Amino acid sequence: MSHAFYIYTSYGVTALITFSLIAWTVLDGRARRREMAELEAAGIRRRSSVSAHEGKQA
Amino acid sequence: MTESLAITKFSDLANPTRFLALAARLLPWMAGLCCLLFAIGLYLAFTTEGDYQQGDTVRIMYIHVPAAWLSMMCYSVMALSAIGTLVWRHPLADVSHKAAAPLGAAFTLIALITGSLWGKPMWGTWWVWDARLTSVFILFLMYLGIIALNRAMDDPSKAARVSAVLILIGFVNIPIIKFSVDWWNTLHQPASVIRMDGPTIDGEFLRPLLIMAIAYTLLFFTLHMMAMRNEIWRRRIATQRRMAARTASREV
């Protein structure tokens, strides 16, 4: 393959940036999910879910 | 009646809770289809013929051109969301343009780096300050500016309004990027796919290019949906923490 350095570096850099972007988005989502679970465990809920929960109990 | 049903459906989607439910259903399918398209696109990118003049460097086009298209499409999505923020004051529109900015910056960076790596063997230089390259570099700086602005303010709705104004002012750069190759002398080639008289590029190169373009577009919408979901969660967490702090201070 001619100009292999330029072609493989292009694909390598693209893969690096794309996978970093995917990893950042996935890890951010996991961190937020964990944070919501911690709040739920501490008894802190959204107003709408609190009223839904109370509605079910009634 | 059909129109009112369509409006009701649209406003249903604009509800963050319904958006989260829709995202949970759609994301696995979008991610799966995206992987499949990338597999086909990358296979074709390395098995089709090289160009008679450019040789194998034409394979850089299959990642450079879709990234460049996405860099402009992402900004257009942000501009539409900015209108949603300023006209309807809709929180989901705020979330949409905030979530899209880092994605746009990443795709613009890919376009700049791969363009430079393609330019060196074909033009004999890594970079020139001509109209196309400079306007895309300005787009990259604008993405960084919008990200910084969003992070600089604590109040998300105020940050969204200020960012929306900046996004709409910056939208003038998009037609400048698109038509820069026609309006000014530049090393960059003119458009060969999206033209009034149809594509001038050979089918051998057009097939992998279009499949890679669809794969990139789907990747953008998948990541955008995920990032919007993350931002909605982030805002809900902040509200819950604020309410908990208020309740605690009242009890004291």
PDB file of C-alpha atoms in Angstrom:
ATOM      1  CA  MET A   1       0.000   0.000   0.000  1.00  0.00           C
ATOM      2  CA  SER A   2       1.372   3.419  -0.950  1.00  0.00           C
ATOM      3  CA  HIS A   3       1.550   6.150   1.726  1.00  0.00           C
ATOM      4  CA  ALA A   4       0.733   3.588   4.435  1.00  0.00           C
ATOM      5  CA  PHE A   5       1.953   5.913   7.221  1.00  0.00           C
ATOM      6  CA  TYR A   6      -0.568   8.648   6.343  1.00  0.00           C
ATOM      7  CA  ILE A   7      -3.468   6.209   5.868  1.00  0.00           C
ATOM      8  CA  TYR A   8      -2.930   4.161   9.043  1.00  0.00           C
ATOM      9  CA  THR A   9      -2.216   7.264  11.157  1.00  0.00           C
ATOM     10  CA  SER A  10      -5.490   8.817   9.900  1.00  0.00           C
ATOM     11  CA  TYR A  11      -7.496   5.707  10.797  1.00  0.00           C
ATOM     12  CA  GLY A  12      -5.626   5.351  14.117  1.00  0.00           C
ATOM     13  CA  VAL A  13      -6.271   8.938  15.206  1.00  0.00           C
ATOM     14  CA  THR A  14      -9.940   8.676  14.125  1.00  0.00           C
ATOM     15  CA  ALA A  15     -10.358   5.428  16.112  1.00  0.00           C
ATOM     16  CA  LEU A  16      -8.673   6.984  19.166  1.00  0.00           C
ATOM     17  CA  ILE A  17     -10.887  10.102  19.157  1.00  0.00           C
ATOM     18  CA  THR A  18     -14.069   8.095  18.415  1.00  0.00           C
ATOM     19  CA  PHE A  19     -13.446   5.481  21.135  1.00  0.00           C
ATOM     20  CA  SER A  20     -12.516   8.213  23.653  1.00  0.00           C
ATOM     21  CA  LEU A  21     -15.808   9.972  22.853  1.00  0.00           C
ATOM     22  CA  ILE A  22     -17.820   6.742  23.239  1.00  0.00           C
ATOM     23  CA  ALA A  23     -15.998   5.849  26.498  1.00  0.00           C
ATOM     24  CA  TRP A  24     -16.525   9.348  27.928  1.00  0.00           C
ATOM     25  CA  THR A  25     -20.265   9.258  27.132  1.00  0.00           C
ATOM     26  CA  VAL A  26     -20.738   5.729  28.535  1.00  0.00           C
ATOM     27  CA  LEU A  27     -18.701   6.429  31.711  1.00  0.00           C
ATOM     28  CA  ASP A  28     -20.541   9.725  32.285  1.00  0.00           C
ATOM     29  CA  GLY A  29     -23.858   7.839  32.043  1.00  0.00           C
ATOM     30  CA  ARG A  30     -22.673   5.181  34.513  1.00  0.00           C
ATOM     31  CA  ALA A  31     -21.473   7.847  36.974  1.00  0.00           C
ATOM     32  CA  ARG A  32     -24.844   9.633  36.821  1.00  0.00           C
ATOM     33  CA  ARG A  33     -26.726   6.332  37.290  1.00  0.00           C
ATOM     34  CA  ARG A  34     -24.550   5.542  40.341  1.00  0.00           C
ATOM     35  CA  GLU A  35     -25.174   9.027  41.754  1.00  0.00           C
ATOM     36  CA  MET A  36     -28.962   8.620  41.339  1.00  0.00           C
ATOM     37  CA  ALA A  37     -28.825   5.221  43.076  1.00  0.00           C
ATOM     38  CA  GLU A  38     -26.908   6.794  45.999  1.00  0.00           C
ATOM     39  CA  LEU A  39     -29.525   9.556  46.332  1.00  0.00           C
ATOM     40  CA  GLU A  40     -32.318   6.967  46.183  1.00  0.00           C
ATOM     41  CA  ALA A  41     -30.568   4.930  48.912  1.00  0.00           C
ATOM     42  CA  ALA A  42     -30.301   8.078  51.059  1.00  0.00           C
ATOM     43  CA  GLY A  43     -34.081   8.543  50.699  1.00  0.00           C
ATOM     44  CA  ILE A  44     -33.790  11.571  48.398  1.00  0.00           C
ATOM     45  CA  ARG A  45     -36.300  11.193  45.556  1.00  0.00           C
ATOM     46  CA  ARG A  46     -37.772  13.386  42.839  1.00  0.00           C
ATOM     47  CA  ARG A  47     -41.026  15.083  43.833  1.00  0.00           C
ATOM     48  CA  SER A  48     -42.941  13.226  41.086  1.00  0.00           C
ATOM     49  CA  SER A  49     -41.615   9.809  42.189  1.00  0.00           C
ATOM     50  CA  VAL A  50     -42.330  10.617  45.850  1.00  0.00           C
ATOM     51  CA  SER A  51     -45.980  11.472  45.060  1.00  0.00           C
ATOM     52  CA  ALA A  52     -46.278   8.349  42.839  1.00  0.00           C
ATOM     53  CA  HIS A  53     -44.840   6.246  45.692  1.00  0.00           C
ATOM     54  CA  GLU A  54     -47.284   7.791  48.195  1.00  0.00           C
ATOM     55  CA  GLY A  55     -50.148   7.279  45.739  1.00  0.00           C
ATOM     56  CA  LYS A  56     -49.327   3.568  45.499  1.00  0.00           C
ATOM     57  CA  GLN A  57     -49.238   3.218  49.302  1.00  0.00           C
ATOM     58  CA  ALA A  58     -52.618   4.944  49.614  1.00  0.00           C
TER      59      ALA A  58
ATOM     60  CA  MET B   1     -57.099  16.278  13.360  1.00  0.00           C
ATOM     61  CA  THR B   2     -54.012  14.526  11.959  1.00  0.00           C
ATOM     62  CA  GLU B   3     -52.043  17.715  12.499  1.00  0.00           C
ATOM     63  CA  SER B   4     -53.119  18.015  16.133  1.00  0.00           C
ATOM     64  CA  LEU B   5     -52.208  14.345  16.659  1.00  0.00           C
ATOM     65  CA  ALA B   6     -48.742  15.023  15.172  1.00  0.00           C
ATOM     66  CA  ILE B   7     -48.292  18.057  17.450  1.00  0.00           C
ATOM     67  CA  THR B   8     -49.397  16.000  20.485  1.00  0.00           C
ATOM     68  CA  LYS B   9     -46.912  13.251  19.566  1.00  0.00           C
ATOM     69  CA  PHE B  10     -44.129  15.826  19.145  1.00  0.00           C
ATOM     70  CA  SER B  11     -44.883  17.537  22.456  1.00  0.00           C
ATOM     71  CA  ASP B  12     -44.989  14.075  24.090  1.00  0.00           C
ATOM     72  CA  LEU B  13     -41.419  13.544  22.904  1.00  0.00           C
ATOM     73  CA  ALA B  14     -40.387  16.942  24.230  1.00  0.00           C
ATOM     74  CA  ASN B  15     -41.215  15.718  27.750  1.00  0.00           C
ATOM     75  CA  PRO B  16     -37.856  14.694  29.340  1.00  0.00           C
ATOM     76  CA  THR B  17     -39.336  11.596  31.061  1.00  0.00           C
ATOM     77  CA  ARG B  18     -40.826  10.361  27.784  1.00  0.00           C
ATOM     78  CA  PHE B  19     -37.562  11.192  26.015  1.00  0.00           C
ATOM     79  CA  LEU B  20     -35.677   8.984  28.514  1.00  0.00           C
ATOM     80  CA  ALA B  21     -38.115   6.093  27.916  1.00  0.00           C
ATOM     81  CA  LEU B  22     -37.744   6.466  24.129  1.00  0.00           C
ATOM     82  CA  ALA B  23     -33.923   6.652  24.400  1.00  0.00           C
ATOM     83  CA  ALA B  24     -33.840   3.436  26.476  1.00  0.00           C
ATOM     84  CA  ARG B  25     -35.842   1.646  23.746  1.00  0.00           C
ATOM     85  CA  LEU B  26     -33.952   3.062  20.730  1.00  0.00           C
ATOM     86  CA  LEU B  27     -30.312   3.153  21.887  1.00  0.00           C
ATOM     87  CA  PRO B  28     -29.521  -0.610  21.651  1.00  0.00           C
ATOM     88  CA  TRP B  29     -30.914  -0.763  18.079  1.00  0.00           C
ATOM     89  CA  MET B  30     -29.101   2.405  16.995  1.00  0.00           C
ATOM     90  CA  ALA B  31     -25.788   1.199  18.474  1.00  0.00           C
ATOM     91  CA  GLY B  32     -26.150  -2.240  16.836  1.00  0.00           C
ATOM     92  CA  LEU B  33     -26.979  -0.787  13.404  1.00  0.00           C
ATOM     93  CA  CYS B  34     -24.104   1.694  13.760  1.00  0.00           C
ATOM     94  CA  CYS B  35     -21.581  -1.139  14.427  1.00  0.00           C
ATOM     95  CA  LEU B  36     -22.907  -3.110  11.433  1.00  0.00           C
ATOM     96  CA  LEU B  37     -22.609  -0.099   9.088  1.00  0.00           C
ATOM     97  CA  PHE B  38     -19.078   0.672  10.322  1.00  0.00           C
ATOM     98  CA  ALA B  39     -18.060  -2.969   9.719  1.00  0.00           C
ATOM     99  CA  ILE B  40     -19.384  -2.849   6.118  1.00  0.00           C
ATOM    100  CA  GLY B  41     -17.986   0.649   5.509  1.00  0.00           C
ATOM    101  CA  LEU B  42     -14.498  -0.193   6.824  1.00  0.00           C
ATOM    102  CA  TYR B  43     -14.440  -3.461   4.827  1.00  0.00           C
ATOM    103  CA  LEU B  44     -15.284  -1.564   1.630  1.00  0.00           C
ATOM    104  CA  ALA B  45     -12.851   1.259   2.531  1.00  0.00           C
ATOM    105  CA  PHE B  46      -9.915  -1.169   2.444  1.00  0.00           C
ATOM    106  CA  THR B  47     -11.029  -3.491  -0.380  1.00  0.00           C
ATOM    107  CA  THR B  48     -12.098  -1.039  -3.110  1.00  0.00           C
ATOM    108  CA  GLU B  49      -9.654   0.184  -5.759  1.00  0.00           C
ATOM    109  CA  GLY B  50      -7.216   3.065  -5.168  1.00  0.00           C
ATOM    110  CA  ASP B  51      -7.490   6.240  -7.231  1.00  0.00           C
ATOM    111  CA  TYR B  52      -5.427   6.466 -10.465  1.00  0.00           C
ATOM    112  CA  GLN B  53      -3.898   9.775  -9.301  1.00  0.00           C
ATOM    113  CA  GLN B  54      -4.095   9.729  -5.504  1.00  0.00           C
ATOM    114  CA  GLY B  55      -3.340   6.023  -5.097  1.00  0.00           C
ATOM    115  CA  ASP B  56      -4.287   4.516  -1.730  1.00  0.00           C
ATOM    116  CA  THR B  57      -4.500   7.898   0.024  1.00  0.00           C
ATOM    117  CA  VAL B  58      -8.072   8.071  -1.329  1.00  0.00           C
ATOM    118  CA  ARG B  59      -8.925   5.729   1.582  1.00  0.00           C
ATOM    119  CA  ILE B  60      -8.442   8.713   3.943  1.00  0.00           C
ATOM    120  CA  MET B  61     -11.482  10.265   2.217  1.00  0.00           C
ATOM    121  CA  TYR B  62     -13.785   7.610   3.768  1.00  0.00           C
ATOM    122  CA  ILE B  63     -13.132   9.002   7.252  1.00  0.00           C
ATOM    123  CA  HIS B  64     -12.221  12.624   6.440  1.00  0.00           C
ATOM    124  CA  VAL B  65     -15.296  13.572   4.389  1.00  0.00           C
ATOM    125  CA  PRO B  66     -17.981  12.074   6.731  1.00  0.00           C
ATOM    126  CA  ALA B  67     -16.255  13.745   9.737  1.00  0.00           C
ATOM    127  CA  ALA B  68     -16.292  17.091   7.893  1.00  0.00           C
ATOM    128  CA  TRP B  69     -19.996  16.656   6.995  1.00  0.00           C
ATOM    129  CA  LEU B  70     -20.781  15.742  10.603  1.00  0.00           C
ATOM    130  CA  SER B  71     -18.892  18.785  11.928  1.00  0.00           C
ATOM    131  CA  MET B  72     -21.310  21.004   9.967  1.00  0.00           C
ATOM    132  CA  MET B  73     -24.429  18.880  10.567  1.00  0.00           C
ATOM    133  CA  CYS B  74     -23.792  18.871  14.319  1.00  0.00           C
ATOM    134  CA  TYR B  75     -23.582  22.660  14.319  1.00  0.00           C
ATOM    135  CA  SER B  76     -26.851  22.833  12.330  1.00  0.00           C
ATOM    136  CA  VAL B  77     -28.536  20.566  14.929  1.00  0.00           C
ATOM    137  CA  MET B  78     -27.209  22.914  17.629  1.00  0.00           C
ATOM    138  CA  ALA B  79     -28.572  25.955  15.754  1.00  0.00           C
ATOM    139  CA  LEU B  80     -32.053  24.350  15.532  1.00  0.00           C
ATOM    140  CA  SER B  81     -31.887  23.537  19.259  1.00  0.00           C
ATOM    141  CA  ALA B  82     -30.768  27.110  19.964  1.00  0.00           C
ATOM    142  CA  ILE B  83     -33.955  28.339  18.241  1.00  0.00           C
ATOM    143  CA  GLY B  84     -35.888  25.939  20.527  1.00  0.00           C
ATOM    144  CA  THR B  85     -34.171  27.508  23.538  1.00  0.00           C
ATOM    145  CA  LEU B  86     -34.750  31.131  22.530  1.00  0.00           C
ATOM    146  CA  VAL B  87     -38.259  30.844  21.028  1.00  0.00           C
ATOM    147  CA  TRP B  88     -39.951  28.137  23.143  1.00  0.00           C
ATOM    148  CA  ARG B  89     -37.607  28.189  26.183  1.00  0.00           C
ATOM    149  CA  HIS B  90     -37.749  24.397  26.106  1.00  0.00           C
ATOM    150  CA  PRO B  91     -35.353  22.656  28.558  1.00  0.00           C
ATOM    151  CA  LEU B  92     -34.865  19.694  26.184  1.00  0.00           C
ATOM    152  CA  ALA B  93     -33.568  22.129  23.521  1.00  0.00           C
ATOM    153  CA  ASP B  94     -31.044  23.474  26.095  1.00  0.00           C
ATOM    154  CA  VAL B  95     -29.955  19.915  26.818  1.00  0.00           C
ATOM    155  CA  SER B  96     -29.689  19.139  23.086  1.00  0.00           C
ATOM    156  CA  HIS B  97     -27.244  21.916  22.137  1.00  0.00           C
ATOM    157  CA  LYS B  98     -25.191  21.480  25.300  1.00  0.00           C
ATOM    158  CA  ALA B  99     -24.848  17.711  24.656  1.00  0.00           C
ATOM    159  CA  ALA B 100     -23.982  18.171  20.954  1.00  0.00           C
ATOM    160  CA  ALA B 101     -21.081  20.637  21.394  1.00  0.00           C
ATOM    161  CA  PRO B 102     -18.367  18.141  22.534  1.00  0.00           C
ATOM    162  CA  LEU B 103     -19.446  15.709  19.774  1.00  0.00           C
ATOM    163  CA  GLY B 104     -19.136  18.449  17.144  1.00  0.00           C
ATOM    164  CA  ALA B 105     -15.703  19.423  18.474  1.00  0.00           C
ATOM    165  CA  ALA B 106     -14.534  15.788  18.233  1.00  0.00           C
ATOM    166  CA  PHE B 107     -15.775  15.342  14.637  1.00  0.00           C
ATOM    167  CA  THR B 108     -14.206  18.677  13.599  1.00  0.00           C
ATOM    168  CA  LEU B 109     -10.896  17.611  15.176  1.00  0.00           C
ATOM    169  CA  ILE B 110     -11.035  14.329  13.197  1.00  0.00           C
ATOM    170  CA  ALA B 111     -11.704  16.296   9.979  1.00  0.00           C
ATOM    171  CA  LEU B 112      -8.782  18.674  10.671  1.00  0.00           C
ATOM    172  CA  ILE B 113      -6.246  15.954  11.555  1.00  0.00           C
ATOM    173  CA  THR B 114      -7.183  13.537   8.748  1.00  0.00           C
ATOM    174  CA  GLY B 115      -7.290  16.455   6.294  1.00  0.00           C
ATOM    175  CA  SER B 116      -3.786  17.414   7.330  1.00  0.00           C
ATOM    176  CA  LEU B 117      -2.590  13.807   6.976  1.00  0.00           C
ATOM    177  CA  TRP B 118      -4.146  13.671   3.496  1.00  0.00           C
ATOM    178  CA  GLY B 119      -2.798  17.110   2.539  1.00  0.00           C
ATOM    179  CA  LYS B 120       0.865  16.305   3.208  1.00  0.00           C
ATOM    180  CA  PRO B 121       1.260  13.557   0.546  1.00  0.00           C
ATOM    181  CA  MET B 122      -1.162  15.193  -1.963  1.00  0.00           C
ATOM    182  CA  TRP B 123      -0.479  18.939  -1.584  1.00  0.00           C
ATOM    183  CA  GLY B 124       3.028  18.727  -0.150  1.00  0.00           C
ATOM    184  CA  THR B 125       2.032  20.571   3.038  1.00  0.00           C
ATOM    185  CA  TRP B 126       0.346  19.723   6.349  1.00  0.00           C
ATOM    186  CA  TRP B 127      -1.554  23.019   6.548  1.00  0.00           C
ATOM    187  CA  VAL B 128      -2.325  26.224   4.632  1.00  0.00           C
ATOM    188  CA  TRP B 129      -4.283  29.215   5.895  1.00  0.00           C
ATOM    189  CA  ASP B 130      -6.736  29.123   2.997  1.00  0.00           C
ATOM    190  CA  ALA B 131     -10.491  29.722   3.132  1.00  0.00           C
ATOM    191  CA  ARG B 132     -11.708  26.128   3.685  1.00  0.00           C
ATOM    192  CA  LEU B 133      -9.112  25.087   6.254  1.00  0.00           C
ATOM    193  CA  THR B 134      -9.263  28.360   8.176  1.00  0.00           C
ATOM    194  CA  SER B 135     -13.103  28.404   8.327  1.00  0.00           C
ATOM    195  CA  VAL B 136     -13.158  24.800   9.642  1.00  0.00           C
ATOM    196  CA  PHE B 137     -10.500  25.724  12.229  1.00  0.00           C
ATOM    197  CA  ILE B 138     -12.728  28.651  13.315  1.00  0.00           C
ATOM    198  CA  LEU B 139     -15.632  26.152  13.645  1.00  0.00           C
ATOM    199  CA  PHE B 140     -13.449  24.036  15.963  1.00  0.00           C
ATOM    200  CA  LEU B 141     -12.616  27.097  18.093  1.00  0.00           C
ATOM    201  CA  MET B 142     -16.324  27.985  18.253  1.00  0.00           C
ATOM    202  CA  TYR B 143     -17.191  24.525  19.550  1.00  0.00           C
ATOM    203  CA  LEU B 144     -14.532  24.927  22.263  1.00  0.00           C
ATOM    204  CA  GLY B 145     -15.880  28.393  23.124  1.00  0.00           C
ATOM    205  CA  ILE B 146     -19.464  27.077  23.458  1.00  0.00           C
ATOM    206  CA  ILE B 147     -18.289  24.172  25.690  1.00  0.00           C
ATOM    207  CA  ALA B 148     -16.342  26.633  27.881  1.00  0.00           C
ATOM    208  CA  LEU B 149     -19.319  29.014  28.085  1.00  0.00           C
ATOM    209  CA  ASN B 150     -21.678  26.203  29.147  1.00  0.00           C
ATOM    210  CA  ARG B 151     -19.267  25.153  31.894  1.00  0.00           C
ATOM    211  CA  ALA B 152     -18.576  28.705  33.078  1.00  0.00           C
ATOM    212  CA  MET B 153     -22.126  29.348  34.362  1.00  0.00           C
ATOM    213  CA  ASP B 154     -23.805  27.600  37.289  1.00  0.00           C
ATOM    214  CA  ASP B 155     -27.372  28.330  36.171  1.00  0.00           C
ATOM    215  CA  PRO B 156     -28.026  25.888  33.265  1.00  0.00           C
ATOM    216  CA  SER B 157     -30.982  27.796  31.782  1.00  0.00           C
ATOM    217  CA  LYS B 158     -29.050  31.101  31.738  1.00  0.00           C
ATOM    218  CA  ALA B 159     -25.999  29.316  30.215  1.00  0.00           C
ATOM    219  CA  ALA B 160     -28.292  27.787  27.579  1.00  0.00           C
ATOM    220  CA  ARG B 161     -29.731  31.175  26.554  1.00  0.00           C
ATOM    221  CA  VAL B 162     -26.297  32.820  26.265  1.00  0.00           C
ATOM    222  CA  SER B 163     -24.903  29.796  24.356  1.00  0.00           C
ATOM    223  CA  ALA B 164     -27.949  29.790  22.050  1.00  0.00           C
ATOM    224  CA  VAL B 165     -27.263  33.402  21.007  1.00  0.00           C
ATOM    225  CA  LEU B 166     -23.589  32.583  20.365  1.00  0.00           C
ATOM    226  CA  ILE B 167     -24.531  29.442  18.376  1.00  0.00           C
ATOM    227  CA  LEU B 168     -26.929  31.392  16.138  1.00  0.00           C
ATOM    228  CA  ILE B 169     -24.364  34.157  15.502  1.00  0.00           C
ATOM    229  CA  GLY B 170     -21.745  31.491  14.698  1.00  0.00           C
ATOM    230  CA  PHE B 171     -24.073  29.737  12.245  1.00  0.00           C
ATOM    231  CA  VAL B 172     -22.959  32.259   9.597  1.00  0.00           C
ATOM    232  CA  ASN B 173     -19.730  30.204   9.410  1.00  0.00           C
ATOM    233  CA  ILE B 174     -21.544  27.094   8.056  1.00  0.00           C
ATOM    234  CA  PRO B 175     -22.394  28.458   4.554  1.00  0.00           C
ATOM    235  CA  ILE B 176     -18.931  30.083   4.510  1.00  0.00           C
ATOM    236  CA  ILE B 177     -17.344  26.621   5.043  1.00  0.00           C
ATOM    237  CA  LYS B 178     -19.603  24.994   2.424  1.00  0.00           C
ATOM    238  CA  PHE B 179     -19.061  27.612  -0.305  1.00  0.00           C
ATOM    239  CA  SER B 180     -15.478  28.656   0.580  1.00  0.00           C
ATOM    240  CA  VAL B 181     -14.122  26.374  -2.155  1.00  0.00           C
ATOM    241  CA  ASP B 182     -16.279  28.168  -4.760  1.00  0.00           C
ATOM    242  CA  TRP B 183     -15.904  31.752  -3.529  1.00  0.00           C
ATOM    243  CA  TRP B 184     -12.127  31.869  -2.995  1.00  0.00           C
ATOM    244  CA  ASN B 185      -8.970  30.313  -4.430  1.00  0.00           C
ATOM    245  CA  THR B 186      -8.066  27.376  -2.249  1.00  0.00           C
ATOM    246  CA  LEU B 187      -5.931  24.236  -2.309  1.00  0.00           C
ATOM    247  CA  HIS B 188      -8.995  22.246  -1.228  1.00  0.00           C
ATOM    248  CA  GLN B 189     -10.954  20.599  -4.064  1.00  0.00           C
ATOM    249  CA  PRO B 190     -14.520  21.799  -4.809  1.00  0.00           C
ATOM    250  CA  ALA B 191     -17.580  19.700  -3.847  1.00  0.00           C
ATOM    251  CA  SER B 192     -17.801  16.391  -5.743  1.00  0.00           C
ATOM    252  CA  VAL B 193     -20.713  14.623  -3.992  1.00  0.00           C
ATOM    253  CA  ILE B 194     -23.385  17.186  -2.972  1.00  0.00           C
ATOM    254  CA  ARG B 195     -23.708  19.165  -6.222  1.00  0.00           C
ATOM    255  CA  MET B 196     -26.653  20.557  -8.194  1.00  0.00           C
ATOM    256  CA  ASP B 197     -25.674  18.415 -11.213  1.00  0.00           C
ATOM    257  CA  GLY B 198     -25.155  15.216  -9.193  1.00  0.00           C
ATOM    258  CA  PRO B 199     -21.994  13.545  -7.837  1.00  0.00           C
ATOM    259  CA  THR B 200     -18.901  13.583 -10.048  1.00  0.00           C
ATOM    260  CA  ILE B 201     -17.130  10.940  -7.994  1.00  0.00           C
ATOM    261  CA  ASP B 202     -16.855   7.369  -9.344  1.00  0.00           C
ATOM    262  CA  GLY B 203     -19.256   4.743  -7.897  1.00  0.00           C
ATOM    263  CA  GLU B 204     -16.262   2.690  -6.677  1.00  0.00           C
ATOM    264  CA  PHE B 205     -15.474   5.486  -4.171  1.00  0.00           C
ATOM    265  CA  LEU B 206     -19.041   6.716  -3.649  1.00  0.00           C
ATOM    266  CA  ARG B 207     -20.365   3.420  -2.168  1.00  0.00           C
ATOM    267  CA  PRO B 208     -17.943   3.149   0.797  1.00  0.00           C
ATOM    268  CA  LEU B 209     -18.133   6.925   1.276  1.00  0.00           C
ATOM    269  CA  LEU B 210     -21.939   6.913   1.596  1.00  0.00           C
ATOM    270  CA  ILE B 211     -21.968   3.871   3.919  1.00  0.00           C
ATOM    271  CA  MET B 212     -19.316   5.485   6.140  1.00  0.00           C
ATOM    272  CA  ALA B 213     -21.300   8.760   6.068  1.00  0.00           C
ATOM    273  CA  ILE B 214     -24.488   6.974   7.215  1.00  0.00           C
ATOM    274  CA  ALA B 215     -22.482   5.109   9.913  1.00  0.00           C
ATOM    275  CA  TYR B 216     -20.961   8.375  11.193  1.00  0.00           C
ATOM    276  CA  THR B 217     -24.378  10.093  11.179  1.00  0.00           C
ATOM    277  CA  LEU B 218     -25.905   7.229  13.156  1.00  0.00           C
ATOM    278  CA  LEU B 219     -22.939   7.352  15.561  1.00  0.00           C
ATOM    279  CA  PHE B 220     -23.594  11.056  16.081  1.00  0.00           C
ATOM    280  CA  PHE B 221     -27.308  10.576  16.809  1.00  0.00           C
ATOM    281  CA  THR B 222     -26.606   7.610  19.120  1.00  0.00           C
ATOM    282  CA  LEU B 223     -24.003   9.547  21.121  1.00  0.00           C
ATOM    283  CA  HIS B 224     -26.173  12.675  21.085  1.00  0.00           C
ATOM    284  CA  MET B 225     -29.108  10.750  22.537  1.00  0.00           C
ATOM    285  CA  MET B 226     -26.847   9.202  25.200  1.00  0.00           C
ATOM    286  CA  ALA B 227     -25.290  12.578  26.070  1.00  0.00           C
ATOM    287  CA  MET B 228     -28.759  14.200  26.281  1.00  0.00           C
ATOM    288  CA  ARG B 229     -29.910  11.414  28.616  1.00  0.00           C
ATOM    289  CA  ASN B 230     -26.785  11.958  30.784  1.00  0.00           C
ATOM    290  CA  GLU B 231     -27.438  15.711  30.913  1.00  0.00           C
ATOM    291  CA  ILE B 232     -31.100  15.200  31.930  1.00  0.00           C
ATOM    292  CA  TRP B 233     -29.918  12.889  34.728  1.00  0.00           C
ATOM    293  CA  ARG B 234     -27.230  15.446  35.765  1.00  0.00           C
ATOM    294  CA  ARG B 235     -29.884  18.190  36.063  1.00  0.00           C
ATOM    295  CA  ARG B 236     -32.271  15.953  38.004  1.00  0.00           C
ATOM    296  CA  ILE B 237     -29.462  15.046  40.435  1.00  0.00           C
ATOM    297  CA  ALA B 238     -28.593  18.736  40.919  1.00  0.00           C
ATOM    298  CA  THR B 239     -32.284  19.565  41.586  1.00  0.00           C
ATOM    299  CA  GLN B 240     -32.641  16.670  44.055  1.00  0.00           C
ATOM    300  CA  ARG B 241     -29.476  17.737  45.916  1.00  0.00           C
ATOM    301  CA  ARG B 242     -30.713  21.343  46.056  1.00  0.00           C
ATOM    302  CA  MET B 243     -34.118  20.265  47.407  1.00  0.00           C
ATOM    303  CA  ALA B 244     -32.489  17.956  49.981  1.00  0.00           C
ATOM    304  CA  ALA B 245     -30.219  20.804  51.140  1.00  0.00           C
ATOM    305  CA  ARG B 246     -33.225  23.157  51.417  1.00  0.00           C
ATOM    306  CA  THR B 247     -35.237  20.600  53.425  1.00  0.00           C
ATOM    307  CA  ALA B 248     -32.248  19.971  55.732  1.00  0.00           C
ATOM    308  CA  SER B 249     -31.719  23.699  56.363  1.00  0.00           C
ATOM    309  CA  ARG B 250     -35.452  24.106  57.166  1.00  0.00           C
ATOM    310  CA  GLU B 251     -35.254  21.259  59.685  1.00  0.00           C
ATOM    311  CA  VAL B 252     -32.241  22.894  61.409  1.00  0.00           C
TER     312      VAL B 252
END
